[in-house]
C-alpha positions as a Markdown table, in Angstrom:
| # | Residue | x | y | z |
|---|---|---|---|---|
| 1 | Met | 44.6 | 72.5 | -4.5 |
| 2 | Thr | 46.7 | 70.1 | -6.7 |
| 3 | Pro | 46.8 | 66.4 | -6.0 |
| 4 | Glu | 50.3 | 66.7 | -4.6 |
| 5 | Glu | 49.2 | 69.5 | -2.2 |
| 6 | Leu | 46.2 | 67.4 | -1.2 |
| 7 | Gly | 48.5 | 64.5 | -0.5 |
| 8 | Gln | 50.7 | 66.6 | 1.7 |
| 9 | Tyr | 47.6 | 68.0 | 3.5 |
| 10 | Leu | 46.1 | 64.6 | 4.1 |
| 11 | Glu | 49.4 | 63.2 | 5.5 |
| 12 | Ala | 50.0 | 66.2 | 7.8 |
| 13 | Arg | 46.4 | 65.9 | 9.2 |
| 14 | Arg | 46.7 | 62.1 | 9.5 |
| 15 | Leu | 49.8 | 62.6 | 11.6 |
| 16 | Leu | 48.0 | 65.1 | 13.8 |
| 17 | Val | 45.1 | 62.6 | 14.3 |
| 18 | Asp | 47.4 | 59.7 | 15.1 |
| 19 | Glu | 49.3 | 61.7 | 17.7 |
| 20 | Ala | 45.9 | 62.7 | 19.3 |
| 21 | Leu | 44.8 | 59.0 | 19.3 |
| 22 | Asp | 48.0 | 57.9 | 20.9 |
| 23 | Arg | 47.5 | 60.5 | 23.7 |
| 24 | Tyr | 43.8 | 59.8 | 24.3 |
| 25 | Leu | 43.8 | 56.0 | 24.2 |
| 26 | Pro | 45.0 | 53.9 | 27.2 |
| 27 | Gly | 48.5 | 52.4 | 26.7 |
| 28 | Thr | 49.2 | 48.8 | 26.1 |
| 29 | Gly | 50.7 | 48.5 | 29.5 |
| 30 | Asp | 47.4 | 49.6 | 31.2 |
| 31 | Asn | 45.4 | 46.8 | 32.8 |
| 32 | Pro | 43.7 | 44.8 | 31.4 |
| 33 | Lys | 46.6 | 44.7 | 28.9 |
| 34 | Glu | 44.8 | 42.3 | 26.5 |
| 35 | Ile | 41.9 | 44.7 | 25.8 |
| 36 | His | 44.2 | 47.7 | 25.3 |
| 37 | Glu | 46.5 | 45.7 | 23.0 |
| 38 | Ala | 43.4 | 44.7 | 20.9 |
| 39 | Val | 42.2 | 48.3 | 20.8 |
| 40 | Arg | 45.5 | 49.7 | 19.6 |
| 41 | Tyr | 46.0 | 46.9 | 17.1 |
| 42 | Ser | 42.8 | 47.9 | 15.4 |
| 43 | Val | 43.2 | 51.7 | 15.7 |
| 44 | Phe | 46.7 | 51.8 | 14.4 |
| 45 | Ala | 46.3 | 49.2 | 11.7 |
| 46 | Gly | 46.4 | 52.0 | 9.2 |
| 47 | Gly | 43.6 | 53.7 | 7.3 |
| 48 | Lys | 43.2 | 57.1 | 5.6 |
| 49 | Arg | 41.7 | 58.8 | 8.7 |
| 50 | Leu | 39.2 | 60.4 | 6.3 |
| 51 | Arg | 36.5 | 61.0 | 8.9 |
| 52 | Pro | 38.6 | 62.8 | 11.4 |
| 53 | Ile | 40.4 | 64.8 | 8.7 |
| 54 | Leu | 37.0 | 66.0 | 7.5 |
| 55 | Ile | 36.3 | 67.4 | 11.0 |
| 56 | Leu | 39.6 | 69.3 | 10.8 |
| 57 | Ala | 39.0 | 70.5 | 7.3 |
| 58 | Ala | 35.5 | 71.7 | 8.1 |
| 59 | Ala | 36.7 | 73.6 | 11.1 |
| 60 | Glu | 39.4 | 75.2 | 9.0 |
| 61 | Ala | 36.9 | 76.1 | 6.2 |
| 62 | Ala | 34.7 | 77.9 | 8.8 |
| 63 | Gly | 37.6 | 79.9 | 10.1 |
| 64 | Gly | 38.8 | 77.8 | 13.0 |
| 65 | Gln | 42.0 | 75.9 | 13.8 |
| 66 | Ala | 42.5 | 72.2 | 13.3 |
| 67 | Glu | 43.9 | 71.8 | 16.8 |
| 68 | Gln | 40.7 | 72.9 | 18.4 |
| 69 | Ala | 38.9 | 70.0 | 16.8 |
| 70 | Leu | 41.5 | 67.3 | 17.4 |
| 71 | Gly | 39.7 | 65.7 | 20.4 |
| 72 | Ala | 36.5 | 65.3 | 18.4 |
| 73 | Ala | 38.4 | 64.0 | 15.4 |
| 74 | Ala | 40.1 | 61.4 | 17.6 |
| 75 | Ala | 36.7 | 60.4 | 19.1 |
| 76 | Ile | 35.2 | 60.0 | 15.6 |
| 77 | Glu | 38.0 | 57.7 | 14.6 |
| 78 | Met | 37.5 | 55.6 | 17.7 |
| 79 | Ile | 33.8 | 55.2 | 16.8 |
| 80 | His | 34.6 | 54.4 | 13.2 |
| 81 | Thr | 37.2 | 51.7 | 14.3 |
| 82 | Tyr | 34.7 | 50.2 | 16.7 |
| 83 | Ser | 32.2 | 49.8 | 13.9 |
| 84 | Leu | 34.8 | 48.1 | 11.7 |
| 85 | Ile | 35.8 | 45.7 | 14.4 |
| 86 | His | 32.1 | 44.7 | 14.9 |
| 87 | Asp | 31.4 | 44.6 | 11.1 |
| 88 | Asp | 34.2 | 42.1 | 10.6 |
| 89 | Leu | 32.9 | 39.6 | 13.1 |
| 90 | Pro | 31.5 | 36.2 | 11.9 |
| 91 | Ala | 28.0 | 37.2 | 12.9 |
| 92 | Met | 28.2 | 40.3 | 10.7 |
| 93 | Asp | 30.4 | 40.4 | 7.5 |
| 94 | Asp | 32.9 | 37.6 | 8.6 |
| 95 | Asp | 36.0 | 39.3 | 7.1 |
| 96 | Glu | 39.5 | 38.0 | 7.7 |
| 97 | Phe | 41.4 | 41.2 | 6.6 |
| 98 | Arg | 41.0 | 44.9 | 7.4 |
| 99 | Arg | 43.4 | 47.6 | 6.3 |
| 100 | Gly | 45.8 | 44.9 | 5.0 |
| 101 | Arg | 46.0 | 43.1 | 8.3 |
| 102 | Leu | 44.2 | 40.2 | 10.0 |
| 103 | Thr | 41.0 | 41.5 | 11.6 |
| 104 | Cys | 40.8 | 42.0 | 15.3 |
| 105 | His | 38.8 | 38.8 | 16.0 |
| 106 | Lys | 41.3 | 36.7 | 14.0 |
| 107 | Val | 44.1 | 37.9 | 16.2 |
| 108 | Tyr | 42.5 | 38.2 | 19.6 |
| 109 | Gly | 39.3 | 36.1 | 19.4 |
| 110 | Glu | 35.7 | 37.0 | 18.9 |
| 111 | Ala | 35.0 | 37.9 | 22.6 |
| 112 | Met | 38.0 | 40.2 | 22.9 |
| 113 | Ala | 37.1 | 41.9 | 19.5 |
| 114 | Ile | 33.5 | 42.6 | 20.8 |
| 115 | Leu | 35.0 | 44.1 | 23.9 |
| 116 | Ala | 37.6 | 46.1 | 22.0 |
| 117 | Gly | 34.8 | 47.7 | 20.0 |
| 118 | Asp | 32.8 | 48.4 | 23.1 |
| 119 | Ala | 35.9 | 49.9 | 24.7 |
| 120 | Leu | 36.5 | 52.2 | 21.8 |
| 121 | Leu | 32.9 | 53.4 | 21.7 |
| 122 | Thr | 32.8 | 54.3 | 25.4 |
| 123 | Gln | 36.3 | 55.8 | 25.2 |
| 124 | Ala | 35.1 | 58.1 | 22.5 |
| 125 | Phe | 32.4 | 59.5 | 24.7 |
| 126 | Ile | 34.7 | 59.8 | 27.6 |
| 127 | Leu | 36.8 | 62.1 | 25.4 |
| 128 | Leu | 33.9 | 64.0 | 23.9 |
| 129 | Ser | 32.6 | 64.8 | 27.4 |
| 130 | Ala | 35.9 | 65.8 | 28.8 |
| 131 | Glu | 37.5 | 69.3 | 29.1 |
| 132 | Ile | 40.0 | 68.2 | 26.5 |
| 133 | Pro | 39.5 | 69.3 | 23.8 |
| 134 | Ser | 38.4 | 72.7 | 25.2 |
| 135 | Tyr | 35.1 | 73.6 | 23.4 |
| 136 | Pro | 35.0 | 77.2 | 22.5 |
| 137 | Pro | 31.9 | 79.4 | 23.1 |
| 138 | Leu | 30.0 | 80.1 | 19.9 |
| 139 | Arg | 30.6 | 83.6 | 18.4 |
| 140 | Lys | 27.9 | 86.1 | 17.9 |
| 141 | Gly | 26.1 | 85.1 | 14.7 |
| 142 | Gly | 27.3 | 81.5 | 15.0 |
| 143 | Trp | 25.5 | 78.3 | 14.1 |
| 144 | Gly | 21.7 | 79.0 | 14.4 |
| 145 | Asp | 22.6 | 82.4 | 15.8 |
| 146 | Leu | 23.0 | 80.9 | 19.2 |
| 147 | Glu | 24.9 | 83.8 | 20.7 |
| 148 | Gly | 26.7 | 83.2 | 23.9 |
| 149 | Val | 26.5 | 79.5 | 24.0 |
| 150 | Arg | 29.1 | 78.4 | 26.6 |
| 151 | Gly | 31.7 | 75.7 | 26.1 |
| 152 | Ser | 29.8 | 73.1 | 28.1 |
| 153 | Glu | 26.7 | 73.7 | 25.9 |
| 154 | Ala | 28.8 | 73.4 | 22.7 |
| 155 | Arg | 30.2 | 70.2 | 24.1 |
| 156 | Leu | 26.7 | 68.8 | 24.6 |
| 157 | Met | 25.7 | 69.7 | 21.1 |
| 158 | Val | 28.7 | 67.8 | 19.7 |
| 159 | Ile | 27.8 | 64.8 | 21.8 |
| 160 | Gln | 24.2 | 64.8 | 20.7 |
| 161 | Glu | 25.1 | 65.1 | 17.0 |
| 162 | Ile | 27.6 | 62.3 | 17.2 |
| 163 | Ser | 25.3 | 60.1 | 19.3 |
| 164 | Gln | 22.5 | 60.4 | 16.8 |
| 165 | Ala | 24.8 | 59.7 | 13.8 |
| 166 | Ala | 26.2 | 56.6 | 15.4 |
| 167 | Gly | 23.0 | 55.2 | 16.8 |
| 168 | Ser | 19.9 | 53.3 | 15.6 |
| 169 | Lys | 18.8 | 56.2 | 13.5 |
| 170 | Gly | 22.2 | 56.6 | 11.9 |
| 171 | Met | 25.1 | 54.1 | 11.4 |
| 172 | Val | 23.6 | 51.3 | 13.4 |
| 173 | Gly | 20.3 | 51.6 | 11.7 |
| 174 | Gly | 21.9 | 51.5 | 8.3 |
| 175 | Gln | 23.8 | 48.3 | 9.3 |
| 176 | Val | 20.5 | 46.8 | 10.3 |
| 177 | Val | 18.9 | 47.5 | 7.0 |
| 178 | Asp | 22.0 | 46.1 | 5.3 |
| 179 | Ile | 21.7 | 42.8 | 7.2 |
| 180 | Leu | 18.0 | 42.6 | 6.6 |
| 181 | His | 18.4 | 43.0 | 2.8 |
| 182 | Glu | 21.1 | 40.5 | 2.1 |
| 183 | Asp | 20.1 | 38.2 | -0.7 |
| 184 | Arg | 17.0 | 40.3 | -1.3 |
| 185 | Glu | 16.1 | 42.8 | -4.1 |
| 186 | Val | 15.9 | 46.4 | -3.0 |
| 187 | Asp | 14.6 | 49.5 | -4.7 |
| 188 | Leu | 16.6 | 52.7 | -5.0 |
| 189 | Pro | 15.0 | 54.6 | -2.1 |
| 190 | Thr | 15.9 | 51.7 | 0.3 |
| 191 | Leu | 19.4 | 51.5 | -1.1 |
| 192 | Gln | 19.9 | 55.3 | -0.6 |
| 193 | Tyr | 18.6 | 55.0 | 2.9 |
| 194 | Leu | 20.9 | 52.2 | 3.7 |
| 195 | His | 24.0 | 54.0 | 2.4 |
| 196 | Ala | 23.0 | 57.4 | 3.8 |
| 197 | His | 22.8 | 55.8 | 7.3 |
| 198 | Lys | 25.4 | 53.0 | 7.3 |
| 199 | Thr | 28.2 | 55.2 | 5.9 |
| 200 | Gly | 26.9 | 58.6 | 5.3 |
| 201 | Ala | 25.6 | 59.5 | 8.7 |
| 202 | Leu | 29.0 | 59.4 | 10.4 |
| 203 | Ile | 30.6 | 61.3 | 7.5 |
| 204 | Arg | 27.9 | 64.0 | 7.5 |
| 205 | Val | 28.3 | 64.5 | 11.2 |
| 206 | Cys | 32.1 | 65.1 | 10.8 |
| 207 | Leu | 31.4 | 68.2 | 8.7 |
| 208 | Arg | 28.7 | 69.4 | 11.2 |
| 209 | Val | 31.0 | 68.9 | 14.2 |
| 210 | Gly | 33.9 | 70.7 | 12.5 |
| 211 | Gly | 31.6 | 73.6 | 11.7 |
| 212 | Leu | 30.2 | 73.7 | 15.2 |
| 213 | Leu | 33.6 | 73.7 | 16.9 |
| 214 | Ala | 34.6 | 76.6 | 14.6 |
| 215 | Ser | 31.4 | 78.6 | 15.4 |
| 216 | Ala | 30.3 | 78.4 | 11.8 |
| 217 | Ala | 27.5 | 80.8 | 10.7 |
| 218 | Ser | 24.1 | 79.3 | 9.7 |
| 219 | Glu | 24.8 | 79.4 | 6.0 |
| 220 | Gln | 28.2 | 77.8 | 6.5 |
| 221 | Met | 26.6 | 75.0 | 8.5 |
| 222 | Glu | 24.1 | 74.4 | 5.8 |
| 223 | Ala | 26.9 | 74.2 | 3.2 |
| 224 | Leu | 28.9 | 71.8 | 5.3 |
| 225 | Thr | 25.8 | 69.6 | 5.9 |
| 226 | Ile | 25.1 | 69.4 | 2.1 |
| 227 | Tyr | 28.7 | 68.6 | 1.5 |
| 228 | Gly | 28.7 | 65.8 | 4.1 |
| 229 | Glu | 25.5 | 64.3 | 2.8 |
| 230 | Arg | 26.8 | 64.2 | -0.8 |
| 231 | Ile | 30.2 | 62.9 | 0.1 |
| 232 | Gly | 28.9 | 60.3 | 2.5 |
| 233 | Leu | 26.7 | 58.7 | -0.2 |
| 234 | Ala | 29.4 | 59.1 | -2.9 |
| 235 | Phe | 32.0 | 57.4 | -0.7 |
| 236 | Gln | 29.8 | 54.3 | -0.2 |
| 237 | Ile | 28.9 | 54.1 | -3.9 |
| 238 | Val | 32.7 | 54.1 | -4.7 |
| 239 | Asp | 33.2 | 51.5 | -2.1 |
| 240 | Asp | 30.6 | 49.3 | -3.8 |
| 241 | Ile | 32.4 | 49.8 | -7.1 |
| 242 | Leu | 35.8 | 49.0 | -5.6 |
| 243 | Asp | 34.5 | 45.8 | -4.0 |
| 244 | Leu | 34.0 | 44.6 | -7.6 |
| 245 | Glu | 37.1 | 46.1 | -9.2 |
| 246 | Gly | 39.6 | 46.3 | -6.4 |
| 247 | Ser | 42.2 | 44.0 | -4.9 |
| 248 | Leu | 43.4 | 42.9 | -1.5 |
| 249 | Glu | 46.5 | 45.0 | -1.9 |
| 250 | Ala | 44.6 | 48.2 | -2.8 |
| 251 | Leu | 41.6 | 47.7 | -0.5 |
| 252 | Gly | 43.3 | 46.1 | 2.5 |
| 253 | Lys | 40.5 | 43.5 | 2.6 |
| 254 | Gln | 39.1 | 40.8 | 0.3 |
| 255 | Ala | 37.4 | 42.2 | -2.8 |
| 256 | Gly | 34.1 | 40.7 | -4.0 |
| 257 | Ser | 32.7 | 40.2 | -0.5 |
| 258 | Asp | 29.5 | 42.2 | -1.3 |
| 259 | Leu | 28.8 | 40.0 | -4.3 |
| 260 | Arg | 29.5 | 36.8 | -2.4 |
| 261 | Lys | 27.1 | 37.8 | 0.4 |
| 262 | Lys | 24.5 | 39.2 | -2.1 |
| 263 | Lys | 24.5 | 42.6 | -0.4 |
| 264 | Ala | 22.5 | 45.5 | -1.7 |
| 265 | Thr | 24.8 | 47.8 | -3.6 |
| 266 | Phe | 24.6 | 50.5 | -6.2 |
| 267 | Pro | 26.3 | 48.5 | -9.0 |
| 268 | Ala | 24.0 | 45.6 | -8.4 |
| 269 | Leu | 21.0 | 47.8 | -8.8 |
| 270 | Leu | 22.2 | 50.4 | -11.4 |
| 271 | Gly | 25.3 | 48.9 | -12.9 |
| 272 | Ile | 28.9 | 50.2 | -12.6 |
| 273 | Glu | 28.8 | 53.0 | -15.1 |
| 274 | Glu | 25.6 | 54.6 | -13.8 |
| 275 | Ser | 26.9 | 54.2 | -10.2 |
| 276 | Arg | 30.1 | 56.1 | -11.3 |
| 277 | Arg | 27.9 | 58.9 | -12.8 |
| 278 | Trp | 26.0 | 59.1 | -9.5 |
| 279 | Ala | 29.2 | 59.4 | -7.5 |
| 280 | Asn | 30.7 | 62.0 | -9.8 |
| 281 | Arg | 27.5 | 64.1 | -9.7 |
| 282 | Leu | 27.4 | 63.9 | -5.9 |
| 283 | Ala | 31.0 | 65.0 | -5.7 |
| 284 | Ser | 30.3 | 68.0 | -8.0 |
| 285 | Glu | 27.4 | 69.0 | -5.8 |
| 286 | Ala | 29.6 | 68.8 | -2.7 |
| 287 | Lys | 32.3 | 71.0 | -4.3 |
| 288 | Gln | 29.6 | 73.5 | -5.3 |
| 289 | Ala | 28.3 | 73.6 | -1.7 |
| 290 | Val | 31.7 | 74.5 | -0.2 |
| 291 | Ser | 32.5 | 77.1 | -2.8 |
| 292 | Ile | 31.1 | 79.7 | -0.4 |
| 293 | Phe | 34.3 | 79.3 | 1.7 |
| 294 | Gly | 36.6 | 80.4 | -1.1 |
| 295 | Asp | 40.2 | 79.4 | -0.6 |
| 296 | Arg | 39.5 | 78.0 | 3.0 |
| 297 | Gly | 37.3 | 75.4 | 1.4 |
| 298 | Ala | 40.0 | 74.2 | -1.1 |
| 299 | Ala | 40.9 | 71.1 | 1.0 |
| 300 | Leu | 37.2 | 70.0 | 1.2 |
| 301 | Ala | 36.8 | 70.5 | -2.6 |
| 302 | Ala | 40.0 | 68.4 | -3.2 |
| 303 | Ile | 38.8 | 65.7 | -0.8 |
| 304 | Ala | 35.5 | 65.5 | -2.7 |
| 305 | Glu | 37.5 | 64.7 | -5.9 |
| 306 | Phe | 39.7 | 62.3 | -4.0 |
| 307 | Val | 36.7 | 60.4 | -2.7 |
| 308 | Val | 35.4 | 59.5 | -6.2 |
| 309 | Thr | 38.9 | 58.9 | -7.8 |
| 310 | Arg | 40.5 | 56.8 | -5.1 |
| 311 | Arg | 41.5 | 53.2 | -5.8 |
| 312 | Gly | 41.4 | 51.9 | -2.3 |
């Protein structure tokens, strides 16, 4: 897949995700209007929609259709946006800009921003537990050879996977370690744990959920899991680098915040060039993992390259 083809792919899938989000979120006219305005302000502030697109790409690689994973994709973006709203709060990272716009708490106040994040998290699980999207039964020989698993059971598996990835042993736990290690020296295992949980857990689960919804075979699930782990860590390493080298225009937020807050980052521990080598090696391993899908894995392979070459 050429860079131009990847650009077209990402844009087409982004539009699908945005249409799904518009359908599944309450409208700005729904009461209480203030909270729904704050929710939509944050969700539709822009963004690459990388996480939901990874769900769709994983489903397609495993032989499924993007449309059957759209509900889960929308839910993941709701969870991701909730985490950004809360990360930006004064008690956390205290950021003024996100995706090139004022952060939610700067526009609607801290209390409304907290509630907007809460609303998005709960709305995600309303969607995941609903009949829409319709969860297909797993095919014979599907993930873990769970022949005959019904739609309701597949739905429960998806909810469990996402809950674990977003909770205290996933994204939230990574954020805790991040806070506890501000202005403190960290070793490499601690830094890897931090990144693998704060950012990597939600990315990894996108690949697993996409595979599950497409009834991926066991070896396919293993490949998607490896890909998700490698890309999740590579993504955060590149974020660390961009925080030093990027700009407000490219990043959509103030650069240099990690340095100012003395956060634990790969460049701070290993230097920029070694961090780049880590990210590139991880991307190569991710591409190798999904080579088993042949042409159906082309989008995932191209996304791995995009993750480590992006400028924002």
